[in-house]
PDB file of C-alpha atoms in Angstrom:
ATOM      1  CA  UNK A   1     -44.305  50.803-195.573  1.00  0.00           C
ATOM      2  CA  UNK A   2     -47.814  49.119-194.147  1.00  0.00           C
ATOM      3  CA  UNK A   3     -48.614  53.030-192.729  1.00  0.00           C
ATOM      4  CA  UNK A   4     -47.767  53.738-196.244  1.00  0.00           C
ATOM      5  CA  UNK A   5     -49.990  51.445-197.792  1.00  0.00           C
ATOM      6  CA  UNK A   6     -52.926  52.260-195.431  1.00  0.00           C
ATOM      7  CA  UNK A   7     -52.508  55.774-196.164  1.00  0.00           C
ATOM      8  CA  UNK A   8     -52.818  55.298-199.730  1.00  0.00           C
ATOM      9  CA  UNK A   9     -56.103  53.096-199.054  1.00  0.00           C
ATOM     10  CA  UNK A  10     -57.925  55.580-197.188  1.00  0.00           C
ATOM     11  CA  UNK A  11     -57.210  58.586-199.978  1.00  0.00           C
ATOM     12  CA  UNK A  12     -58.156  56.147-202.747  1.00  0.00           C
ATOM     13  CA  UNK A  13     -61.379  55.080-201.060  1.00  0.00           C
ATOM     14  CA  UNK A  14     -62.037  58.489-200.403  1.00  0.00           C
ATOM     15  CA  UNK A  15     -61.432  59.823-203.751  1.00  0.00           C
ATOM     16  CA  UNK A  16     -63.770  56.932-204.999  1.00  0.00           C
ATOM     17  CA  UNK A  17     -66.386  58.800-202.766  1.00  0.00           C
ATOM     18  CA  UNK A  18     -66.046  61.754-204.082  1.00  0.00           C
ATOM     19  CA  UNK A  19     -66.543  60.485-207.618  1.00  0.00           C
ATOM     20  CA  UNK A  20     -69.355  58.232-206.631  1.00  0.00           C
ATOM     21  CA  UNK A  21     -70.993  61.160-205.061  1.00  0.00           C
ATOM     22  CA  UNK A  22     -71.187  62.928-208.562  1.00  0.00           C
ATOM     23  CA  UNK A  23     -71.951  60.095-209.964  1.00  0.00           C
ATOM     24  CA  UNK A  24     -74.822  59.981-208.568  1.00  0.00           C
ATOM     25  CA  UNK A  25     -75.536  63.607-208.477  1.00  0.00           C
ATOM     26  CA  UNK A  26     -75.522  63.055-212.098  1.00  0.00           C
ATOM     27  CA  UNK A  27     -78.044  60.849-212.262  1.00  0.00           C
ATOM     28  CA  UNK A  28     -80.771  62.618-210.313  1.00  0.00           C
ATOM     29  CA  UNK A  29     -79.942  66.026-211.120  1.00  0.00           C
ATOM     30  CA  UNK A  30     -83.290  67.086-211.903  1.00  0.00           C
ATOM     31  CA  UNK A  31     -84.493  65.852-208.605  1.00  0.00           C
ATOM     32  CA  UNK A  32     -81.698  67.059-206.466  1.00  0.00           C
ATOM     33  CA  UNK A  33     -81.831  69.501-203.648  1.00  0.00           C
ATOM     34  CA  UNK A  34     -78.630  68.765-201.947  1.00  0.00           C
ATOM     35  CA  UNK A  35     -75.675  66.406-201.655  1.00  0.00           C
ATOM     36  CA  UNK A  36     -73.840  65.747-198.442  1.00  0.00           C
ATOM     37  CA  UNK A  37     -70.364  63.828-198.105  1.00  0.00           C
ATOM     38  CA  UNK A  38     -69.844  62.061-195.259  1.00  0.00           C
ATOM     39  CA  UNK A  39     -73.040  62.628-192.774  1.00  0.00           C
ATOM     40  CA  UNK A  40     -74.372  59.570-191.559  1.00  0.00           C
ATOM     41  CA  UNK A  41     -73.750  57.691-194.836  1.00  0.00           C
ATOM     42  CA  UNK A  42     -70.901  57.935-197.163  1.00  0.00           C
ATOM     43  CA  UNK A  43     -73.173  59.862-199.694  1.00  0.00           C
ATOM     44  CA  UNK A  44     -76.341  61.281-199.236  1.00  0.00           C
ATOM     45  CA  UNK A  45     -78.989  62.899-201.430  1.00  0.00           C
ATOM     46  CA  UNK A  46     -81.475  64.971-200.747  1.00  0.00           C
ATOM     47  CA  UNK A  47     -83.996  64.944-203.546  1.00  0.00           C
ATOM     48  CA  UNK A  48     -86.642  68.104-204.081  1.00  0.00           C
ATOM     49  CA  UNK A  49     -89.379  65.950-202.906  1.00  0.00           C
ATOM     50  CA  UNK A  50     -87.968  65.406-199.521  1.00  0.00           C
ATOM     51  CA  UNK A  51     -87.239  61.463-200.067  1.00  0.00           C
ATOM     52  CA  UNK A  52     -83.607  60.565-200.207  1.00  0.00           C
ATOM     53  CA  UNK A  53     -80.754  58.236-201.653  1.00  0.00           C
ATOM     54  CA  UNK A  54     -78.641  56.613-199.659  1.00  0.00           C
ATOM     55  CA  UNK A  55     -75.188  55.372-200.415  1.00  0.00           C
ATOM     56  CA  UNK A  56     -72.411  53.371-198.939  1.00  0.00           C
ATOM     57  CA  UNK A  57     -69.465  53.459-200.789  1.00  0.00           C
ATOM     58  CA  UNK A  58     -66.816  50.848-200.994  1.00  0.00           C
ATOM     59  CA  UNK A  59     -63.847  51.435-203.209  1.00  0.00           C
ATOM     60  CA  UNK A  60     -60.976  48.024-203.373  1.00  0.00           C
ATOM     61  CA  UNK A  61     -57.558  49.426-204.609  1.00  0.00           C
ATOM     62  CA  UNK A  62     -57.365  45.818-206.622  1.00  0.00           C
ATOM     63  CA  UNK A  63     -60.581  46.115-207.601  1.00  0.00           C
ATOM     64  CA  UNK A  64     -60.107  43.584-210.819  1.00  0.00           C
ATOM     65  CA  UNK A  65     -58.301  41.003-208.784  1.00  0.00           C
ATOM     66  CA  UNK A  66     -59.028  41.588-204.766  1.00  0.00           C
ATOM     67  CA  UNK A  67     -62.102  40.222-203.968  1.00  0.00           C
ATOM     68  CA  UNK A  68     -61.400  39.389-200.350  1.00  0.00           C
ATOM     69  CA  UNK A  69     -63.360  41.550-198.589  1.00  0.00           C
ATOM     70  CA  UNK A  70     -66.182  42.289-200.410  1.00  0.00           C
ATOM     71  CA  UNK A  71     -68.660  40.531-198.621  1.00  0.00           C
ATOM     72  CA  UNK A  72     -67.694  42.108-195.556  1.00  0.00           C
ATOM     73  CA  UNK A  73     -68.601  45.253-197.480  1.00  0.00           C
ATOM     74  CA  UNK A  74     -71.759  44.091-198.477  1.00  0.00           C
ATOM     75  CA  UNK A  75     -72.605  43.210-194.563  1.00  0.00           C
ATOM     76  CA  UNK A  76     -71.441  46.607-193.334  1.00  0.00           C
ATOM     77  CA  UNK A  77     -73.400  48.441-195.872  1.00  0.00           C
ATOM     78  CA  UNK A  78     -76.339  46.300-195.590  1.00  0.00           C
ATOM     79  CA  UNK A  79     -76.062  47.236-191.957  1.00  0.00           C
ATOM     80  CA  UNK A  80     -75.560  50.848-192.363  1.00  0.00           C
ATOM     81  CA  UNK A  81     -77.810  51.647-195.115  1.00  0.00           C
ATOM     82  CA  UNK A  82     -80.471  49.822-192.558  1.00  0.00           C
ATOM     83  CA  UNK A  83     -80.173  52.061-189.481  1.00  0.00           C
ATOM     84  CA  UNK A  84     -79.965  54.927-191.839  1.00  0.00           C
ATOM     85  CA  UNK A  85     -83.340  54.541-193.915  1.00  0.00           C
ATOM     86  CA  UNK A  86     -84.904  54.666-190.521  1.00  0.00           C
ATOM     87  CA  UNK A  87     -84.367  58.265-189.890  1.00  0.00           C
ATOM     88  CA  UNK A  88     -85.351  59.366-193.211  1.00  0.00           C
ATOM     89  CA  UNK A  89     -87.910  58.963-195.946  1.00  0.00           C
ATOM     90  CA  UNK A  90     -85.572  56.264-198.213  1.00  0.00           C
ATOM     91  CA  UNK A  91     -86.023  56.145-202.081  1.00  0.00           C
ATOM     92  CA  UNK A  92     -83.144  54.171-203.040  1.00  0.00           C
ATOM     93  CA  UNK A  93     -80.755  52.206-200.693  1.00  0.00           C
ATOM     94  CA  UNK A  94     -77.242  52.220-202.901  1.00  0.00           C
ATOM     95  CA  UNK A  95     -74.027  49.967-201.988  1.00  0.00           C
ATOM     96  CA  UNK A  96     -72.255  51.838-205.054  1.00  0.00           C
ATOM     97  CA  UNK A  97     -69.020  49.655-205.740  1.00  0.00           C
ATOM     98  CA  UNK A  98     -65.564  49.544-207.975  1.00  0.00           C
ATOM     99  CA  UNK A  99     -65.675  45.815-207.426  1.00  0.00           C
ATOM    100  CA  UNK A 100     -66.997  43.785-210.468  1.00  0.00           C
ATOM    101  CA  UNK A 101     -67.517  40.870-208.074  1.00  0.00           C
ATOM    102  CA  UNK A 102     -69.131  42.539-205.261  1.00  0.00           C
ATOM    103  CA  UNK A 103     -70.445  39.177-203.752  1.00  0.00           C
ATOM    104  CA  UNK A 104     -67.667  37.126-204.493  1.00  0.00           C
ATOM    105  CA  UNK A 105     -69.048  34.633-206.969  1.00  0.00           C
ATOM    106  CA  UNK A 106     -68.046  33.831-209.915  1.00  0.00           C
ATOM    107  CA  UNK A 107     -71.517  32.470-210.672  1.00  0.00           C
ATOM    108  CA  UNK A 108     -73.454  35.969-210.724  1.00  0.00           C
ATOM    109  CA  UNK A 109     -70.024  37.795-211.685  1.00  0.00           C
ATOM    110  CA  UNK A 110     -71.352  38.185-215.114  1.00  0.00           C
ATOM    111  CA  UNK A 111     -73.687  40.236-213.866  1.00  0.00           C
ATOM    112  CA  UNK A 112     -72.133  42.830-212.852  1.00  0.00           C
ATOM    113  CA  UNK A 113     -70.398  44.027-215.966  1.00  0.00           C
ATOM    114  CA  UNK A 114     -68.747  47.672-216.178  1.00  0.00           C
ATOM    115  CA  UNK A 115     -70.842  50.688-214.571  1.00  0.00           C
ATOM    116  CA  UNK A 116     -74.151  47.890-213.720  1.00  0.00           C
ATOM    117  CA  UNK A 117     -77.030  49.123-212.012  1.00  0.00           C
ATOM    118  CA  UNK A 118     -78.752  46.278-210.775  1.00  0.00           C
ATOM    119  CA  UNK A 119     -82.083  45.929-208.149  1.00  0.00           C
ATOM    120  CA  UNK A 120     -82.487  43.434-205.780  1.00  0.00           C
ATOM    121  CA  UNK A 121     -85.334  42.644-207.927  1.00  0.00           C
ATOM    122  CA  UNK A 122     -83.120  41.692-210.939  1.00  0.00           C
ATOM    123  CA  UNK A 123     -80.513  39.560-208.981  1.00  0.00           C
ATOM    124  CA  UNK A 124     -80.178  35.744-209.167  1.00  0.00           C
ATOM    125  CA  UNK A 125     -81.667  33.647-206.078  1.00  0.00           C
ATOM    126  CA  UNK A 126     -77.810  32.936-205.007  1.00  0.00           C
ATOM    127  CA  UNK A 127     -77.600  36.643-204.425  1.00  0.00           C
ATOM    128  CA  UNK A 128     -80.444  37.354-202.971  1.00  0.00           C
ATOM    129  CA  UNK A 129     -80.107  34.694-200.669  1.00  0.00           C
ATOM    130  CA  UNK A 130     -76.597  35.905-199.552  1.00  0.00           C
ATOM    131  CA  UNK A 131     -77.989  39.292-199.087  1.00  0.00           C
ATOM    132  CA  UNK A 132     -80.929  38.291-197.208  1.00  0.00           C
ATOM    133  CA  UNK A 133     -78.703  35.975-194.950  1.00  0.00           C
ATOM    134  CA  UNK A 134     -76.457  39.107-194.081  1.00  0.00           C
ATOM    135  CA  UNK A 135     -79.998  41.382-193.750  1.00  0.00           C
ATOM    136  CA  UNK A 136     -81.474  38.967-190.925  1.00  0.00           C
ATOM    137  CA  UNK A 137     -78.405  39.875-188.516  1.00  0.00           C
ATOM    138  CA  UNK A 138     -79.937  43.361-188.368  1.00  0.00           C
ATOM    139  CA  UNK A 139     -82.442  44.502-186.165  1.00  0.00           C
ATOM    140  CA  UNK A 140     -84.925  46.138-188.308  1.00  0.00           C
ATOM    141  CA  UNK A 141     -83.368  45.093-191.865  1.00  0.00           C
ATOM    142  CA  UNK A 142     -83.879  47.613-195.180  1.00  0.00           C
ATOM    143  CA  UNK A 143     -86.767  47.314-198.077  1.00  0.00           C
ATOM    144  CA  UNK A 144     -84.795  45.323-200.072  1.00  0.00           C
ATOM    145  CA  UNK A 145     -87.226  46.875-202.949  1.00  0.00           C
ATOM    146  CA  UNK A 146     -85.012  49.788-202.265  1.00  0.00           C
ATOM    147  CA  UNK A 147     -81.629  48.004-202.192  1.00  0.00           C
ATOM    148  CA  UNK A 148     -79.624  47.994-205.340  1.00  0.00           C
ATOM    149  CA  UNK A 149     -75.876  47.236-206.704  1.00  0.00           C
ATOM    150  CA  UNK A 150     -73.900  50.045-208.841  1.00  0.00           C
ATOM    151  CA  UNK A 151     -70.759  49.602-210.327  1.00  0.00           C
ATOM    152  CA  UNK A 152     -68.649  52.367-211.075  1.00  0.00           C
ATOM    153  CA  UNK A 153     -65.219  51.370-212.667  1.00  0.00           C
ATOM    154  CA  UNK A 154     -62.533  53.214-210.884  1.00  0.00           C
ATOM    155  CA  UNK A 155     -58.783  51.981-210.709  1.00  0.00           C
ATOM    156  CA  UNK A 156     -55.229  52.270-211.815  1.00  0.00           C
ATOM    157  CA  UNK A 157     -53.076  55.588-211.137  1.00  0.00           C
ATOM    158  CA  UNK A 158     -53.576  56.794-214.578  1.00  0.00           C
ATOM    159  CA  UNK A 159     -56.416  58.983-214.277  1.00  0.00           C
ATOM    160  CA  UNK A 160     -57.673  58.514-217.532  1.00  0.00           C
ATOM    161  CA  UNK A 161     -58.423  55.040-216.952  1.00  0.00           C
ATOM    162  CA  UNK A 162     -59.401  55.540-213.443  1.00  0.00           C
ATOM    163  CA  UNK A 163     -62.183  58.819-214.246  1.00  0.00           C
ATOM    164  CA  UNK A 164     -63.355  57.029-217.584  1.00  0.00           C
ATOM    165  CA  UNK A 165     -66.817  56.796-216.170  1.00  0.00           C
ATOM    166  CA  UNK A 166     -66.972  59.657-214.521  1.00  0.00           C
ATOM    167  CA  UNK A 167     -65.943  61.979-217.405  1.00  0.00           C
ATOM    168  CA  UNK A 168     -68.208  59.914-219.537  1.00  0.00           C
ATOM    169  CA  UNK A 169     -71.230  61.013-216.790  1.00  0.00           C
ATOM    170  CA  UNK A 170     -70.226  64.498-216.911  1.00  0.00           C
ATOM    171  CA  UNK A 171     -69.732  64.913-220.541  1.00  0.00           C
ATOM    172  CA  UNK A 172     -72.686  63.351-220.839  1.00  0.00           C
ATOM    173  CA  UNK A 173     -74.713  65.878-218.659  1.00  0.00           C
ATOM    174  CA  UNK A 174     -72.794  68.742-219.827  1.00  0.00           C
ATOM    175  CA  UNK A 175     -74.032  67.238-223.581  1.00  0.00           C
ATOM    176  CA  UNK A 176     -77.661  67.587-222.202  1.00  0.00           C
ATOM    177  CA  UNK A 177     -76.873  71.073-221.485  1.00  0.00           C
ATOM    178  CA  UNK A 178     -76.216  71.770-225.329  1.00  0.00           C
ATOM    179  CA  UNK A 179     -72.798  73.436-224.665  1.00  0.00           C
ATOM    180  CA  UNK A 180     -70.577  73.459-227.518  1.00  0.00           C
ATOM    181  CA  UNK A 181     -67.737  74.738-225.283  1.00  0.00           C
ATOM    182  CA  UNK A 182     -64.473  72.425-225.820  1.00  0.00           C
ATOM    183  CA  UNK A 183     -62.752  70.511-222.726  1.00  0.00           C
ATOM    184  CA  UNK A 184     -65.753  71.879-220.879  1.00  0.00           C
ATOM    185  CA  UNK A 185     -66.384  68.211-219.116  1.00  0.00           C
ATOM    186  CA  UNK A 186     -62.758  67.628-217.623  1.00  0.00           C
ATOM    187  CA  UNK A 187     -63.196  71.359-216.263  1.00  0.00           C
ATOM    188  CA  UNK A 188     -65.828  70.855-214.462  1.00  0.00           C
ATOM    189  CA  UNK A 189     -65.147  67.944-213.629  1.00  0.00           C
ATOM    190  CA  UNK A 190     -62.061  69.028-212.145  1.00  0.00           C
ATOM    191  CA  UNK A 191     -63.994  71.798-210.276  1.00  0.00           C
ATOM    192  CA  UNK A 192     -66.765  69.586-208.563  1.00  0.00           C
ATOM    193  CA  UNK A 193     -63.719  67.100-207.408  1.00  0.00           C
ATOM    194  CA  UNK A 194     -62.227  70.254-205.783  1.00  0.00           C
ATOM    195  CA  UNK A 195     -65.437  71.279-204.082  1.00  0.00           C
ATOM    196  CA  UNK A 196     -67.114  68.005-203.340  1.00  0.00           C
ATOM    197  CA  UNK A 197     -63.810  66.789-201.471  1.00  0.00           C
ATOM    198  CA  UNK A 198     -63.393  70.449-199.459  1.00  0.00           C
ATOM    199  CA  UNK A 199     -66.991  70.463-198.286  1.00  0.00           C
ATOM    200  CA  UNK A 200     -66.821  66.331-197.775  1.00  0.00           C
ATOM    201  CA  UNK A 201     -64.107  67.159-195.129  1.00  0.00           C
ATOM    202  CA  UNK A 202     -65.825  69.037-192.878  1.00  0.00           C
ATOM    203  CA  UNK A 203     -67.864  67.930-190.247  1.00  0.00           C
ATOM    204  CA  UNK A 204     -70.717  70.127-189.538  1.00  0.00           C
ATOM    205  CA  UNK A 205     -73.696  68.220-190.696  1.00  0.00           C
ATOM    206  CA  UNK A 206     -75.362  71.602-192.104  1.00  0.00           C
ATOM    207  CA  UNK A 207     -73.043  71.872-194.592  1.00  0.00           C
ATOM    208  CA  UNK A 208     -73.747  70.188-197.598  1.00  0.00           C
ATOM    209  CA  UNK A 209     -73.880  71.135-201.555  1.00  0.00           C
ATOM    210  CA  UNK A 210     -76.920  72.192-203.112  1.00  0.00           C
ATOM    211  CA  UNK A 211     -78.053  72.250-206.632  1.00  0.00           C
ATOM    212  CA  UNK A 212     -76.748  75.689-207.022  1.00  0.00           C
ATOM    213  CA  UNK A 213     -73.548  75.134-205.622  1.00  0.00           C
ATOM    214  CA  UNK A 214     -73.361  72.390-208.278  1.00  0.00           C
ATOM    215  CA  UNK A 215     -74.802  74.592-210.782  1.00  0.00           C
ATOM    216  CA  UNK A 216     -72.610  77.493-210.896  1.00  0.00           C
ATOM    217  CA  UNK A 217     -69.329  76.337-211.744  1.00  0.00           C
ATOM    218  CA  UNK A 218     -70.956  75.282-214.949  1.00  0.00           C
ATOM    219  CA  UNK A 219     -72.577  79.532-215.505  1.00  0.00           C
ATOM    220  CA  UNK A 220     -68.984  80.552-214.372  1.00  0.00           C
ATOM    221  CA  UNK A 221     -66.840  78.364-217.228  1.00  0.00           C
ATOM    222  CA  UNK A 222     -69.829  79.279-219.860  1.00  0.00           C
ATOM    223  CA  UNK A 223     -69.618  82.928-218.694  1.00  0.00           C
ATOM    224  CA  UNK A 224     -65.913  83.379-219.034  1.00  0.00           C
ATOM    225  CA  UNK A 225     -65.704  82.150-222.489  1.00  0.00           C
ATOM    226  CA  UNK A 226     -69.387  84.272-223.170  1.00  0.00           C
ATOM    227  CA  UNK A 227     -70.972  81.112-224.819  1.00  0.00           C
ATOM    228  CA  UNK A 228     -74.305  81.172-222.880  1.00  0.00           C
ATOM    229  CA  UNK A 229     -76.894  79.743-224.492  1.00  0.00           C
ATOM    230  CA  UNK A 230     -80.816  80.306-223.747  1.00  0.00           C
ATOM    231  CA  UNK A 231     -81.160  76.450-222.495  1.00  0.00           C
ATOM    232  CA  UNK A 232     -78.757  76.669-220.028  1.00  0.00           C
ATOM    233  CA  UNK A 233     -79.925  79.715-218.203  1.00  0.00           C
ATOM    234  CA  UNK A 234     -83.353  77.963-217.943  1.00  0.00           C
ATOM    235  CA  UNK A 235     -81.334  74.882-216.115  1.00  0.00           C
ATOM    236  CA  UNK A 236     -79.238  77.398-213.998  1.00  0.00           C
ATOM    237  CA  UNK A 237     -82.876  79.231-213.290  1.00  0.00           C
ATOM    238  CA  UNK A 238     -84.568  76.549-212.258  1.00  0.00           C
ATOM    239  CA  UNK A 239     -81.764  74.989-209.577  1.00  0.00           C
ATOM    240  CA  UNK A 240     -81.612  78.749-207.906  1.00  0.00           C
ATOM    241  CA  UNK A 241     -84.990  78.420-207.358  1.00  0.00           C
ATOM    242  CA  UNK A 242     -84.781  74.804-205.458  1.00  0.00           C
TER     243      UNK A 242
END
């Protein structure tokens, strides 16, 4: 039963990755080169620039109730996203969490209300203080003006309660894309879960998504049901060119 349970942990924390890592994709798709699942970091993204995002995800099963080991989350990915911002050029340092009491306080819980983004900048002195405290056990600590908090709601067995967000990001995105093509967000959704968890698996550092990887499903679904439209093609253009 406990082998059990463990199992079941380590497939839902890794299926939070995956959805964190689109997540996240999502939001800096214009910017994005390339994506890689579990390199140094949980998630890692390469933006077109050459500067990079950084993420440590931490997925609780019980999110809404469990809060006993968050902190310990926070310290390992404090510590983490630290000795990783040294070997590259860092733009944003991420802990991206299902937790909406990361820190274990009911006093800044508030705070972190459904799918928050929030800077170290933006966080009360109790948290900041608490972060600091875990940052000055590390050797050479992150830019905390790089740090930030994300929530992304993810629990429950029922997947429409546990993707909400996520099919909110990509209908979103696919929205952007001015494609009137119904059910064409779960689709692709469904497709980048498929692709982000095979290449995730694999542990050659070299292989990683990149924008056209991430691109193409997308052409392929539009193609097959010959709604193309003129935007689209200009998106799809520019990401073969990166």
């Amino acid at each position: 039963m406990a082998k059990s349970r463990r199992a079941n942990a380590v497939l839902f924390g890794f299926d939070f990755q995956v959805n964190a890592a689109i997540v996240l994709m999502l939001e800096n798709m214009q910017e994005l080169d390339s994506l890689r699942l579990e390199g140094k970091e949980d998630i890692e993204l390469k933006l077109l620039d050459g500067q990079e995002i950084l993420a440590q995800a931490k997925a609780v099963e019980k999110s809404s109730s469990d809060f006993t080991h968050v902190r310990e989350n926070l310290k390992k990915a404090l510590k983490s996203l630290s000795d990783g911002a040294r070997e590259c050029k860092a733009k944003e340092l991420i802990l991206i969490t299902n937790s909406p009491n990361p820190l274990n306080d009911d006093n800044t819980r508030s705070i972190f209300f459904g799918n928050a983004h929030r800077d170290f900048s933006s966080l009360p002195e109790s948290a900041k203080a608490l972060i600091n405290g875990y940052l000055k056990e590390v050797e050479a600590p992150l830019d905390t003006t790089k740090f930030k908090i994300q929530i992304l709601p993810f629990e429950t067995d029922d997947d429409r309660e546990r993707y909400k967000v996520v099919n909110s990001a990509v209908d979103e995105f696919v929205g952007s894309l001015r494609l009137s093509i119904p059910g064409l967000g779960p689709e692709i959704l469904k497709i980048w879960q498929t692709d982000v968890f095979r290449n995730g698996t694999r542990k050659k550092e070299e292989i990683r998504l990149n924008k056209k990887d991430i691109v193409w499903p997308i052409l392929v679904v539009a193609t097959d049901v010959e709604r193309c439209d003129e935007e689209f093609m200009e998106v799809f253009d520019d990401a073969k060119k990166t």
